[in-house]
Coordinates of C-alpha atoms in Angstrom, one line a residue:
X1355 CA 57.8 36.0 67.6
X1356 CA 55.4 34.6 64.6
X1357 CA 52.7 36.5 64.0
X1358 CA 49.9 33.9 62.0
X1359 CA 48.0 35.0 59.2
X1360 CA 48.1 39.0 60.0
X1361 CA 46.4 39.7 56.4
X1362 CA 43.6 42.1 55.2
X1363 CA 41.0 39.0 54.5
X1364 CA 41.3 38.9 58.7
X1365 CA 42.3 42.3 59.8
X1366 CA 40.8 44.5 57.8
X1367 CA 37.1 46.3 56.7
X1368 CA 36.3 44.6 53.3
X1369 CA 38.1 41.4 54.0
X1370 CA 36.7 38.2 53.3
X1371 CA 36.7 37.3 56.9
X1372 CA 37.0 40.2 59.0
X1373 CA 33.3 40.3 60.0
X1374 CA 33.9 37.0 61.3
X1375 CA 36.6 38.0 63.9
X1376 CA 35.8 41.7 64.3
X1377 CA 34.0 41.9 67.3
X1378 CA 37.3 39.2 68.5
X1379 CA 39.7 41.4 67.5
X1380 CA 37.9 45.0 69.4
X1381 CA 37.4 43.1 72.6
X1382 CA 41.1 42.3 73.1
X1383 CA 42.5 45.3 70.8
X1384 CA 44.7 42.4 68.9
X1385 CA 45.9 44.6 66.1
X1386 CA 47.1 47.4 67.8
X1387 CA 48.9 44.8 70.9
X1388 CA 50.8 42.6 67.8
X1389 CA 52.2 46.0 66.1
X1390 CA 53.0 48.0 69.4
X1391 CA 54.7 44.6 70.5
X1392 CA 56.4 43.3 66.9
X1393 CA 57.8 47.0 67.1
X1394 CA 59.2 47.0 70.9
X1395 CA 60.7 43.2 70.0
X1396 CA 62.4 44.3 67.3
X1397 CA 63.6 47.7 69.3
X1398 CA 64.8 44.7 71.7
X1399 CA 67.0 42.2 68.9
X1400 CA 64.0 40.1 68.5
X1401 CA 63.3 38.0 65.6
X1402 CA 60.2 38.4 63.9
X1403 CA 58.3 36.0 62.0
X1404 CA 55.0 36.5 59.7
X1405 CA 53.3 33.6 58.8
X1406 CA 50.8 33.6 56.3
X1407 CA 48.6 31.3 54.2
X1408 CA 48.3 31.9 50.8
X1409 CA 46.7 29.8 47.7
X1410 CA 46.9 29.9 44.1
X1411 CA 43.9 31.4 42.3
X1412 CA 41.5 28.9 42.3
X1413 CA 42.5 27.1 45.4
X1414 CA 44.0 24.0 44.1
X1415 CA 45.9 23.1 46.9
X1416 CA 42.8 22.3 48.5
X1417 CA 41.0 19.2 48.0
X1418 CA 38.0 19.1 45.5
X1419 CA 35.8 17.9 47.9
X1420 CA 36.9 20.5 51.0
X1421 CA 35.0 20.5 54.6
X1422 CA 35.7 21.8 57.8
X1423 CA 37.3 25.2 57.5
X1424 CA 39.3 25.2 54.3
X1425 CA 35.7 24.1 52.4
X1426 CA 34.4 28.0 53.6
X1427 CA 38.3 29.2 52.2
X1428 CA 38.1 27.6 48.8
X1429 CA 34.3 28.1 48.6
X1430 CA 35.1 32.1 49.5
X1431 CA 38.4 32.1 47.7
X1432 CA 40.7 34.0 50.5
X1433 CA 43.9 34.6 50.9
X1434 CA 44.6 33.6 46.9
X1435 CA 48.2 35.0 45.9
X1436 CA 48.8 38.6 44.9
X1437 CA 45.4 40.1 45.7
X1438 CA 44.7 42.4 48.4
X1439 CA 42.8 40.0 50.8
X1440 CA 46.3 38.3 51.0
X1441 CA 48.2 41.0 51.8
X1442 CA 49.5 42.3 55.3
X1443 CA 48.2 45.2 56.7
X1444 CA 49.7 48.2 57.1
X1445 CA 50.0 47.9 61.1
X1446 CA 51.9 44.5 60.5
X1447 CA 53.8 45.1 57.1
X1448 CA 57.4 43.1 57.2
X1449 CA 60.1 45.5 58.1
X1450 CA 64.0 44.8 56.8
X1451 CA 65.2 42.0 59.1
X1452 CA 61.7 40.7 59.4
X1453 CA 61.1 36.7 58.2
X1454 CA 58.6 35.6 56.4
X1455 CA 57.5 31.9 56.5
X1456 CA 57.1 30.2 52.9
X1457 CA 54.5 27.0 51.8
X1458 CA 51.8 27.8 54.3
X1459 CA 48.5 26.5 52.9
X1460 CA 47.2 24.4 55.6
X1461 CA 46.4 25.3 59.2
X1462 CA 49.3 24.5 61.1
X1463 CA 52.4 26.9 60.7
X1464 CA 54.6 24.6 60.6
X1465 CA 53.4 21.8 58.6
X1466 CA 54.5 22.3 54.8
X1467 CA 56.3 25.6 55.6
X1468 CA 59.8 26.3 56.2
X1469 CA 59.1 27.5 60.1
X1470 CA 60.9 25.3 61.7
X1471 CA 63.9 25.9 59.6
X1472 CA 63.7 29.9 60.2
X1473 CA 63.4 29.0 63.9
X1474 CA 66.3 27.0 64.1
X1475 CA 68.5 29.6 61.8
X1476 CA 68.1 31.6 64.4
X1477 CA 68.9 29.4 67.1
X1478 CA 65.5 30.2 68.4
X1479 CA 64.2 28.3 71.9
X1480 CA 61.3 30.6 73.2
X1481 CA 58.2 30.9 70.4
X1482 CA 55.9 33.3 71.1
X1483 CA 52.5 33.2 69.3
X1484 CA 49.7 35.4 68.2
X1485 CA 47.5 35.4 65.1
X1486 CA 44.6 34.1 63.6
X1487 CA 42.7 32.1 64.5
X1488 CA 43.1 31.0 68.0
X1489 CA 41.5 27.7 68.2
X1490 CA 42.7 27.0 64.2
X1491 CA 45.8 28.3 63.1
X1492 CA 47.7 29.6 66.8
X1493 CA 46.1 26.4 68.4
X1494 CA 47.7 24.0 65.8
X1495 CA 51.0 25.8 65.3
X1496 CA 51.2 26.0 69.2
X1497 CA 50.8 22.6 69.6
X1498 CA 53.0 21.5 66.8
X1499 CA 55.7 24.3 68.6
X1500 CA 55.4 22.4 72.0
X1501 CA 55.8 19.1 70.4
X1502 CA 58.8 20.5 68.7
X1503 CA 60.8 21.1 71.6
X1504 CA 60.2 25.2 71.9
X1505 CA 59.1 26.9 74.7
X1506 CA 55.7 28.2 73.7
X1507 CA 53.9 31.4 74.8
X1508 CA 50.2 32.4 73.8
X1509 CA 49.3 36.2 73.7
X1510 CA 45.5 36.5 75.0
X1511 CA 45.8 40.2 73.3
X1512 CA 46.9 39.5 70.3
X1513 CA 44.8 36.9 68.5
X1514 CA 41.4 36.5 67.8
X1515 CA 38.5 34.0 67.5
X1516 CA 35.5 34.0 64.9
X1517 CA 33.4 34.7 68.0
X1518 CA 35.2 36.2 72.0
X1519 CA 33.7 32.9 73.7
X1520 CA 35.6 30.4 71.4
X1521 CA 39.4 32.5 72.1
X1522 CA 38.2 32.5 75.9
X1523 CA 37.5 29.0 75.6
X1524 CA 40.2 28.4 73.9
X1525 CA 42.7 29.6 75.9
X1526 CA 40.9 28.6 79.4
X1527 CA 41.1 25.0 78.3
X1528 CA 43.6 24.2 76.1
X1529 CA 46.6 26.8 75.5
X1530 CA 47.9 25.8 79.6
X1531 CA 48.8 22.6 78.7
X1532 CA 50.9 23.4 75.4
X1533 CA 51.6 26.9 76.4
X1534 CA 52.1 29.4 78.5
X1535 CA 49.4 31.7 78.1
X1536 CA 50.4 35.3 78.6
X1537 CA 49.7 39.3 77.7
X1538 CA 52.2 41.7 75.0
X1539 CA 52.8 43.5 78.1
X1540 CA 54.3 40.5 80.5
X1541 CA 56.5 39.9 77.1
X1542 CA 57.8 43.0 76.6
X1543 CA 58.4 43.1 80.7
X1544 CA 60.7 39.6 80.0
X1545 CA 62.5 41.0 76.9
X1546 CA 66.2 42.2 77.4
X1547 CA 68.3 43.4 74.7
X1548 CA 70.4 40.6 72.5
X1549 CA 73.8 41.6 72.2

């Protein structure tokens, strides 16, 4: 399981970003699905993964000339290291045996991170996504998952979109064909103890 970008600057009142995503997150209850179902995973032998993007203060990592979606990041200055926009929430706070992916600072989880790496430790085959935001982050580590080799499943209840119509789009025209697009509860139906 890796859960993208499950920080306060997305999930919570006073984030940078969470009136962006809010009425997203409400329609398909996306906060409460990805704790209920991180906690029944783990109850199961799961591995779970958190994968968040962080940035020095100032935002150097990104160019000095931004557009496109990291321009409105640096411009805002989310997610910066050790403040509380970068933090997890309380719903999706790392538990002991919990990973937590390193070097994310672009949109892709697995693209200058050590993803793959914690996948592979792990001997993992099946990747099962949820996070922020659907047609950003989940859409470009999903596709980057499928072209990997994994076996990727989307959760349509546990991520969100900056508006419902772009995550419905999202997953109506593009997550079937690098994907296969699916709910927490037909996850936890497939999940059977590891030994």
């Amino acid at each position: 399981f890796v859960f993208i970008e499950y920080q306060n600057e997305f999930t919570s009142e006073g984030g940078k970003l969470h009136g962006a995503v809010k009425e997203c997150m409400e329609k398909t209850n996306m906060l409460e699905n990805s704790a209920d179902l991180a906690k029944y995973a783990r109850s199961k032998g799961a591995t779970i993964i958190h994968c968040p993007i962080n940035f020095e203060p100032g935002h150097a990592e990104i160019s000095d000339e931004p557009y496109g979606i990291l321009a409105g990041v640096k411009e805002g200055a989310a997610f910066t290291n050790g403040e509380w926009g970068s933090e997890f929430p309380e719903k999706m706070k790392p538990e002991p045996g919990d990973l937590i992916v390193k070097g994310k600072s672009g949109l892709c989880g697995f693209e200058s991170t050590n993803l793959d790496f914690l996948l592979r430790q792990k001997g993992a085959t099946n990747v099962v996504l949820g996070g922020f935001l659907t047609n950003c982050c989940v859409e470009s580590t999903m596709r980057s998952a499928y072209e990997k080799g994994y076996k990727v499943y989307t959760l349509k209840d546990c991520s969100a979109a900056t508006s419902v119509a772009a995550h419905e789009a999202t997953f109506e025209h593009n997550f079937g064909m690098f994907s296969i697009p699916t709910t927490a509860e037909e996850i936890k139906k497939s999940l059977v103890p590891s030994n």
